[in-house]
Amino acid sequence: MSTKGTPAQADEFWLFGYGSLIWKPPPHFDRRIPGWVTGYVRRFWQVRASQDHRGTPSAPGRVVTLITRSFWSQLTDHHDSAPSRVWGVAYRIALDKVAEVKEYLDIREINGYTIHYTPFHAAAGVDPSLLPQHGPFKTLVYIGTPDNDQFVGPQDPQQLAEHIYRSTGPSGPNRDYLWGLEQALNELSPESGDEHVTDLSDRLRAIAAREEKDGRDRSVSPELVMQREQQHHQQHHEFTRVCSIDEQEETERTS
Ligand code: BEZ
């Protein structure tokens, strides 16, 4: 049924993005609606090995996929809780551009992902006249299911963070994808944070800080270390001399 003069849902095509699509929209969209889907858990469990993406074949990065909540609940995951709502955005694509957009996504994203459909709930406060119908509506979503070759499954979060930190590819460092996702999620709604993403992002920041410190320490040459030690020794010597002069004067004054 159509509302407020908008075409019925059958006449519209909506795509749900829960990964890089949130901050890198597809072409030919005319509406971008924040909101959520249920029944899934978002995890960095998909290898991004292709040359045209983040990570090279020798250091393939990791990107997100959705795992059905029922399957995920049977697994042992170090991140053992997950929000009941997977936040993202729905894009409305012009009907005459759907084939082109799917082709674009095949090139950009699809490497082990398959097409699924899921009901999408617009965030509270979205103008209903922008939506195809009252209540949740159908969206197409790309999911890397556990049976695809690029699916990794549960991983130790620290090892995963180290892996993401070190992976890079023609599209840029894998860490930018993770931090980009964290930021994009934070911008959607006060409720749209995802602990899995935030925890990995925090771990990456800790790794970056550690590497920066190590780099600073390593960048100090032995000559500079010796020079600094000499300066320190000299200052210490000056200090002791001044102290002893003070003490001497003090002793002279009191004697
Ligand atoms: C996304 O939502 O960004 C996305 C995830 C997997 C494949 C295509 C798009």
mmCIF file of C-alpha atoms and ligand atoms in Angstrom:
data_model
loop_
_atom_site.group_PDB
_atom_site.id
_atom_site.type_symbol
_atom_site.label_atom_id
_atom_site.label_comp_id
_atom_site.label_asym_id
_atom_site.label_seq_id
_atom_site.Cartn_x
_atom_site.Cartn_y
_atom_site.Cartn_z
ATOM 1 C CA MET A 1 0.000 0.000 0.000
ATOM 2 C CA SER A 2 1.341 3.439 -0.809
ATOM 3 C CA THR A 3 1.348 6.337 1.647
ATOM 4 C CA LYS A 4 1.329 10.067 0.988
ATOM 5 C CA GLY A 5 1.588 9.646 -2.742
ATOM 6 C CA THR A 6 4.790 7.575 -2.584
ATOM 7 C CA PRO A 7 4.786 4.474 -4.781
ATOM 8 C CA ALA A 8 4.031 1.107 -3.212
ATOM 9 C CA GLN A 9 7.048 -0.831 -1.986
ATOM 10 C CA ALA A 10 6.899 -3.156 -5.000
ATOM 11 C CA ASP A 11 7.838 -0.114 -7.093
ATOM 12 C CA GLU A 12 10.831 0.767 -4.991
ATOM 13 C CA PHE A 13 14.234 -0.746 -4.471
ATOM 14 C CA TRP A 14 15.983 -0.313 -1.142
ATOM 15 C CA LEU A 15 19.478 -1.484 -0.200
ATOM 16 C CA PHE A 16 20.649 -1.929 3.398
ATOM 17 C CA GLY A 17 24.255 -1.024 4.219
ATOM 18 C CA TYR A 18 25.880 -2.067 7.492
ATOM 19 C CA GLY A 19 29.565 -1.731 6.511
ATOM 20 C CA SER A 20 31.385 0.721 4.271
ATOM 21 C CA LEU A 21 28.114 1.512 2.498
ATOM 22 C CA ILE A 22 27.181 3.567 5.557
ATOM 23 C CA TRP A 23 29.796 6.202 4.784
ATOM 24 C CA LYS A 24 30.462 5.391 1.118
ATOM 25 C CA PRO A 25 27.046 5.443 -0.535
ATOM 26 C CA PRO A 26 26.299 3.561 -3.722
ATOM 27 C CA PRO A 27 25.625 5.534 -6.905
ATOM 28 C CA HIS A 28 22.109 6.561 -7.946
ATOM 29 C CA PHE A 29 20.450 6.760 -4.549
ATOM 30 C CA ASP A 30 17.973 9.491 -3.781
ATOM 31 C CA ARG A 31 17.197 8.674 -0.138
ATOM 32 C CA ARG A 32 19.398 7.660 2.752
ATOM 33 C CA ILE A 33 17.559 6.551 5.879
ATOM 34 C CA PRO A 34 19.262 5.571 9.148
ATOM 35 C CA GLY A 35 17.788 2.591 10.938
ATOM 36 C CA TRP A 36 18.243 -1.032 11.893
ATOM 37 C CA VAL A 37 17.554 -4.673 11.199
ATOM 38 C CA THR A 38 17.190 -7.525 13.664
ATOM 39 C CA GLY A 39 18.114 -11.198 13.723
ATOM 40 C CA TYR A 40 21.777 -10.602 12.871
ATOM 41 C CA VAL A 41 25.132 -9.909 14.501
ATOM 42 C CA ARG A 42 27.796 -7.774 12.792
ATOM 43 C CA ARG A 43 31.309 -9.208 12.893
ATOM 44 C CA PHE A 44 34.698 -8.576 11.248
ATOM 45 C CA TRP A 45 34.752 -12.165 10.068
ATOM 46 C CA GLN A 46 35.011 -11.819 6.315
ATOM 47 C CA VAL A 47 38.336 -11.828 4.452
ATOM 48 C CA ARG A 48 38.788 -8.985 2.049
ATOM 49 C CA ALA A 49 41.347 -10.571 -0.223
ATOM 50 C CA SER A 50 40.571 -9.096 -3.597
ATOM 51 C CA GLN A 51 43.102 -6.796 -5.260
ATOM 52 C CA ASP A 52 40.543 -4.080 -5.701
ATOM 53 C CA HIS A 53 39.843 -3.825 -2.002
ATOM 54 C CA ARG A 54 41.643 -3.330 1.269
ATOM 55 C CA GLY A 55 44.397 -5.879 1.783
ATOM 56 C CA THR A 56 46.577 -7.671 -0.719
ATOM 57 C CA PRO A 57 46.450 -11.446 -1.207
ATOM 58 C CA SER A 58 49.489 -11.802 1.053
ATOM 59 C CA ALA A 59 47.943 -9.632 3.781
ATOM 60 C CA PRO A 60 44.210 -9.799 3.259
ATOM 61 C CA GLY A 61 42.276 -7.463 5.501
ATOM 62 C CA ARG A 62 39.024 -8.110 7.309
ATOM 63 C CA VAL A 63 35.626 -6.580 6.674
ATOM 64 C CA VAL A 64 32.244 -7.016 8.270
ATOM 65 C CA THR A 65 29.545 -9.496 7.502
ATOM 66 C CA LEU A 66 26.271 -10.345 9.207
ATOM 67 C CA ILE A 67 25.796 -13.646 10.970
ATOM 68 C CA THR A 68 22.302 -14.833 11.786
ATOM 69 C CA ARG A 69 21.798 -14.468 15.503
ATOM 70 C CA SER A 70 20.594 -18.062 15.828
ATOM 71 C CA PHE A 71 23.844 -19.374 14.269
ATOM 72 C CA TRP A 72 26.039 -16.922 16.205
ATOM 73 C CA SER A 73 24.494 -17.995 19.528
ATOM 74 C CA GLN A 74 25.828 -21.524 18.937
ATOM 75 C CA LEU A 75 29.412 -20.270 18.515
ATOM 76 C CA THR A 76 32.034 -19.397 21.091
ATOM 77 C CA ASP A 77 32.758 -15.748 20.434
ATOM 78 C CA HIS A 78 35.163 -13.725 22.609
ATOM 79 C CA HIS A 79 32.787 -10.819 22.126
ATOM 80 C CA ASP A 80 29.960 -12.695 23.735
ATOM 81 C CA SER A 81 27.279 -10.023 23.525
ATOM 82 C CA ALA A 82 25.856 -8.148 20.572
ATOM 83 C CA PRO A 83 23.203 -5.472 20.233
ATOM 84 C CA SER A 84 19.797 -6.805 19.216
ATOM 85 C CA ARG A 85 19.631 -4.125 16.502
ATOM 86 C CA VAL A 86 22.182 -3.955 13.722
ATOM 87 C CA TRP A 87 22.303 -0.286 12.766
ATOM 88 C CA GLY A 88 23.028 0.916 9.264
ATOM 89 C CA VAL A 89 21.373 2.843 6.472
ATOM 90 C CA ALA A 90 18.812 2.065 3.786
ATOM 91 C CA TYR A 91 19.315 3.632 0.367
ATOM 92 C CA ARG A 92 16.540 4.030 -2.166
ATOM 93 C CA ILE A 93 17.862 3.375 -5.640
ATOM 94 C CA ALA A 94 16.227 4.651 -8.806
ATOM 95 C CA LEU A 95 14.494 1.679 -10.389
ATOM 96 C CA ASP A 96 16.129 2.120 -13.785
ATOM 97 C CA LYS A 97 19.560 2.060 -12.073
ATOM 98 C CA VAL A 98 19.144 -1.066 -9.951
ATOM 99 C CA ALA A 99 21.041 -3.324 -12.363
ATOM 100 C CA GLU A 100 23.880 -0.789 -12.588
ATOM 101 C CA VAL A 101 24.085 -0.447 -8.811
ATOM 102 C CA LYS A 102 24.154 -4.224 -8.342
ATOM 103 C CA GLU A 103 26.948 -4.436 -10.883
ATOM 104 C CA TYR A 104 28.827 -1.669 -9.058
ATOM 105 C CA LEU A 105 28.447 -3.532 -5.776
ATOM 106 C CA ASP A 106 29.577 -6.768 -7.383
ATOM 107 C CA ILE A 107 32.791 -5.041 -8.353
ATOM 108 C CA ARG A 108 33.197 -3.065 -5.170
ATOM 109 C CA GLU A 109 32.072 -5.423 -2.487
ATOM 110 C CA ILE A 110 30.983 -8.830 -3.470
ATOM 111 C CA ASN A 111 33.574 -11.391 -2.752
ATOM 112 C CA GLY A 112 31.819 -14.233 -1.055
ATOM 113 C CA TYR A 113 28.748 -12.154 -0.255
ATOM 114 C CA THR A 114 25.331 -13.283 -1.416
ATOM 115 C CA ILE A 115 22.061 -11.433 -1.757
ATOM 116 C CA HIS A 116 19.450 -11.651 0.999
ATOM 117 C CA TYR A 117 16.386 -9.642 1.951
ATOM 118 C CA THR A 118 15.565 -8.356 5.392
ATOM 119 C CA PRO A 119 12.977 -5.998 6.915
ATOM 120 C CA PHE A 120 14.398 -2.570 7.755
ATOM 121 C CA HIS A 121 13.164 -0.308 10.561
ATOM 122 C CA ALA A 122 13.687 3.419 10.125
ATOM 123 C CA ALA A 123 15.124 5.273 13.118
ATOM 124 C CA ALA A 124 12.660 7.102 15.355
ATOM 125 C CA GLY A 125 12.132 10.619 14.094
ATOM 126 C CA VAL A 126 12.540 9.879 10.377
ATOM 127 C CA ASP A 127 9.889 11.711 8.337
ATOM 128 C CA PRO A 128 7.363 8.959 7.405
ATOM 129 C CA SER A 129 6.751 10.587 4.014
ATOM 130 C CA LEU A 130 10.276 9.506 3.051
ATOM 131 C CA LEU A 131 9.464 5.848 3.638
ATOM 132 C CA PRO A 132 7.725 3.448 1.253
ATOM 133 C CA GLN A 133 5.182 2.285 3.801
ATOM 134 C CA HIS A 134 4.185 2.418 7.419
ATOM 135 C CA GLY A 135 6.365 0.043 9.479
ATOM 136 C CA PRO A 136 9.386 -2.005 8.410
ATOM 137 C CA PHE A 137 10.070 -2.407 4.703
ATOM 138 C CA LYS A 138 12.046 -4.845 2.572
ATOM 139 C CA THR A 139 15.719 -4.168 1.857
ATOM 140 C CA LEU A 140 18.326 -6.085 -0.078
ATOM 141 C CA VAL A 141 21.426 -6.900 1.948
ATOM 142 C CA TYR A 142 24.740 -8.518 1.040
ATOM 143 C CA ILE A 143 25.851 -11.161 3.537
ATOM 144 C CA GLY A 144 28.977 -13.299 3.667
ATOM 145 C CA THR A 145 27.426 -16.489 5.025
ATOM 146 C CA PRO A 146 29.513 -19.066 6.961
ATOM 147 C CA ASP A 147 29.688 -21.374 3.923
ATOM 148 C CA ASN A 148 31.575 -18.875 1.750
ATOM 149 C CA ASP A 149 35.336 -19.258 1.228
ATOM 150 C CA GLN A 150 36.139 -15.845 2.694
ATOM 151 C CA PHE A 151 34.343 -16.454 5.986
ATOM 152 C CA VAL A 152 36.747 -16.667 8.921
ATOM 153 C CA GLY A 153 34.542 -17.162 11.982
ATOM 154 C CA PRO A 154 35.324 -16.292 15.604
ATOM 155 C CA GLN A 155 38.767 -14.844 16.243
ATOM 156 C CA ASP A 156 40.686 -13.637 19.243
ATOM 157 C CA PRO A 157 39.933 -9.878 19.352
ATOM 158 C CA GLN A 158 43.541 -8.851 20.017
ATOM 159 C CA GLN A 159 44.858 -10.968 17.137
ATOM 160 C CA LEU A 160 42.099 -9.637 14.913
ATOM 161 C CA ALA A 161 42.964 -6.059 15.885
ATOM 162 C CA GLU A 162 46.672 -6.671 15.169
ATOM 163 C CA HIS A 163 45.725 -8.193 11.826
ATOM 164 C CA ILE A 164 43.519 -5.269 10.818
ATOM 165 C CA TYR A 165 46.189 -2.831 12.005
ATOM 166 C CA ARG A 166 48.807 -4.395 9.722
ATOM 167 C CA SER A 167 46.671 -5.041 6.625
ATOM 168 C CA THR A 168 46.555 -2.604 3.795
ATOM 169 C CA GLY A 169 45.658 -2.650 0.141
ATOM 170 C CA PRO A 170 44.944 -0.562 -2.928
ATOM 171 C CA SER A 171 41.907 0.993 -1.228
ATOM 172 C CA GLY A 172 43.971 2.042 1.766
ATOM 173 C CA PRO A 173 44.734 0.727 5.224
ATOM 174 C CA ASN A 174 42.283 -1.753 6.700
ATOM 175 C CA ARG A 175 42.359 0.294 9.922
ATOM 176 C CA ASP A 176 40.663 3.179 8.053
ATOM 177 C CA TYR A 177 37.779 0.855 7.238
ATOM 178 C CA LEU A 178 37.397 -0.074 10.929
ATOM 179 C CA TRP A 179 37.696 3.484 12.232
ATOM 180 C CA GLY A 180 35.497 4.716 9.375
ATOM 181 C CA LEU A 181 32.815 2.246 10.412
ATOM 182 C CA GLU A 182 33.093 3.216 14.074
ATOM 183 C CA GLN A 183 32.673 6.896 13.238
ATOM 184 C CA ALA A 184 29.853 6.303 10.755
ATOM 185 C CA LEU A 185 27.948 4.247 13.331
ATOM 186 C CA ASN A 186 28.420 6.877 16.010
ATOM 187 C CA GLU A 187 26.950 9.457 13.660
ATOM 188 C CA LEU A 188 23.757 7.496 12.938
ATOM 189 C CA SER A 189 22.069 7.650 16.325
ATOM 190 C CA PRO A 190 22.923 7.781 20.043
ATOM 191 C CA GLU A 191 21.989 4.067 20.138
ATOM 192 C CA SER A 192 23.851 2.847 17.077
ATOM 193 C CA GLY A 193 27.192 1.916 18.670
ATOM 194 C CA ASP A 194 28.403 -1.652 18.305
ATOM 195 C CA GLU A 195 30.701 -3.038 21.041
ATOM 196 C CA HIS A 196 32.489 -5.387 18.639
ATOM 197 C CA VAL A 197 33.457 -2.428 16.443
ATOM 198 C CA THR A 198 34.275 -0.136 19.364
ATOM 199 C CA ASP A 199 36.393 -2.713 21.160
ATOM 200 C CA LEU A 200 38.419 -3.458 18.004
ATOM 201 C CA SER A 201 38.803 0.274 17.350
ATOM 202 C CA ASP A 202 40.067 0.839 20.912
ATOM 203 C CA ARG A 203 42.529 -2.033 20.527
ATOM 204 C CA LEU A 204 43.809 -0.530 17.274
ATOM 205 C CA ARG A 205 44.287 2.851 18.936
ATOM 206 C CA ALA A 206 46.291 1.144 21.700
ATOM 207 C CA ILE A 207 48.432 -0.635 19.089
ATOM 208 C CA ALA A 208 48.961 2.636 17.199
ATOM 209 C CA ALA A 209 49.988 4.426 20.412
ATOM 210 C CA ARG A 210 52.368 1.583 21.310
ATOM 211 C CA GLU A 211 53.917 1.567 17.828
ATOM 212 C CA GLU A 212 54.295 5.326 17.880
ATOM 213 C CA LYS A 213 56.069 5.158 21.231
ATOM 214 C CA ASP A 214 58.303 2.284 20.054
ATOM 215 C CA GLY A 215 59.023 4.226 16.870
ATOM 216 C CA ARG A 216 59.989 7.297 18.893
ATOM 217 C CA ASP A 217 62.239 5.193 21.115
ATOM 218 C CA ARG A 218 63.856 3.521 18.096
ATOM 219 C CA SER A 219 64.348 6.820 16.301
ATOM 220 C CA VAL A 220 66.726 8.009 19.034
ATOM 221 C CA SER A 221 70.292 7.298 17.808
ATOM 222 C CA PRO A 222 73.009 5.917 20.145
ATOM 223 C CA GLU A 223 74.935 9.194 19.684
ATOM 224 C CA LEU A 224 71.910 11.167 20.840
ATOM 225 C CA VAL A 225 71.465 8.837 23.796
ATOM 226 C CA MET A 226 75.133 9.407 24.773
ATOM 227 C CA GLN A 227 74.772 13.172 24.302
ATOM 228 C CA ARG A 228 71.632 13.175 26.461
ATOM 229 C CA GLU A 229 73.418 11.131 29.147
ATOM 230 C CA GLN A 230 76.337 13.543 29.142
ATOM 231 C CA GLN A 231 73.973 16.507 29.424
ATOM 232 C CA HIS A 232 72.183 14.791 32.275
ATOM 233 C CA HIS A 233 75.473 14.036 33.980
ATOM 234 C CA GLN A 234 76.589 17.633 33.530
ATOM 235 C CA GLN A 235 73.298 18.993 34.900
ATOM 236 C CA HIS A 236 73.519 16.625 37.833
ATOM 237 C CA HIS A 237 77.056 17.737 38.485
ATOM 238 C CA GLU A 238 75.988 21.417 38.319
ATOM 239 C CA PHE A 239 73.113 20.717 40.626
ATOM 240 C CA THR A 240 75.279 18.943 43.205
ATOM 241 C CA ARG A 241 77.856 21.720 42.990
ATOM 242 C CA VAL A 242 75.223 24.447 43.553
ATOM 243 C CA CYS A 243 73.725 22.424 46.400
ATOM 244 C CA SER A 244 77.071 21.974 48.064
ATOM 245 C CA ILE A 245 77.872 25.698 47.654
ATOM 246 C CA ASP A 246 74.481 26.488 49.189
ATOM 247 C CA GLU A 247 75.182 24.037 51.988
ATOM 248 C CA GLN A 248 78.612 25.514 52.466
ATOM 249 C CA GLU A 249 77.177 29.059 52.609
ATOM 250 C CA GLU A 250 74.486 27.835 54.963
ATOM 251 C CA THR A 251 77.112 26.219 57.162
ATOM 252 C CA GLU A 252 79.228 29.377 57.084
ATOM 253 C CA ARG A 253 76.157 31.512 57.992
ATOM 254 C CA THR A 254 75.180 29.290 60.894
ATOM 255 C CA SER A 255 78.668 28.723 62.237
HETATM 256 C C1 BEZ B 1 27.931 -2.847 3.379
HETATM 257 O O1 BEZ B 1 26.921 -2.835 4.018
HETATM 258 O O2 BEZ B 1 28.705 -1.944 3.396
HETATM 259 C C2 BEZ B 1 28.222 -4.054 2.540
HETATM 260 C C3 BEZ B 1 28.622 -5.181 3.153
HETATM 261 C C4 BEZ B 1 28.916 -6.275 2.381
HETATM 262 C C5 BEZ B 1 28.800 -6.243 1.015
HETATM 263 C C6 BEZ B 1 28.338 -5.099 0.431
HETATM 264 C C7 BEZ B 1 28.053 -4.002 1.200
#
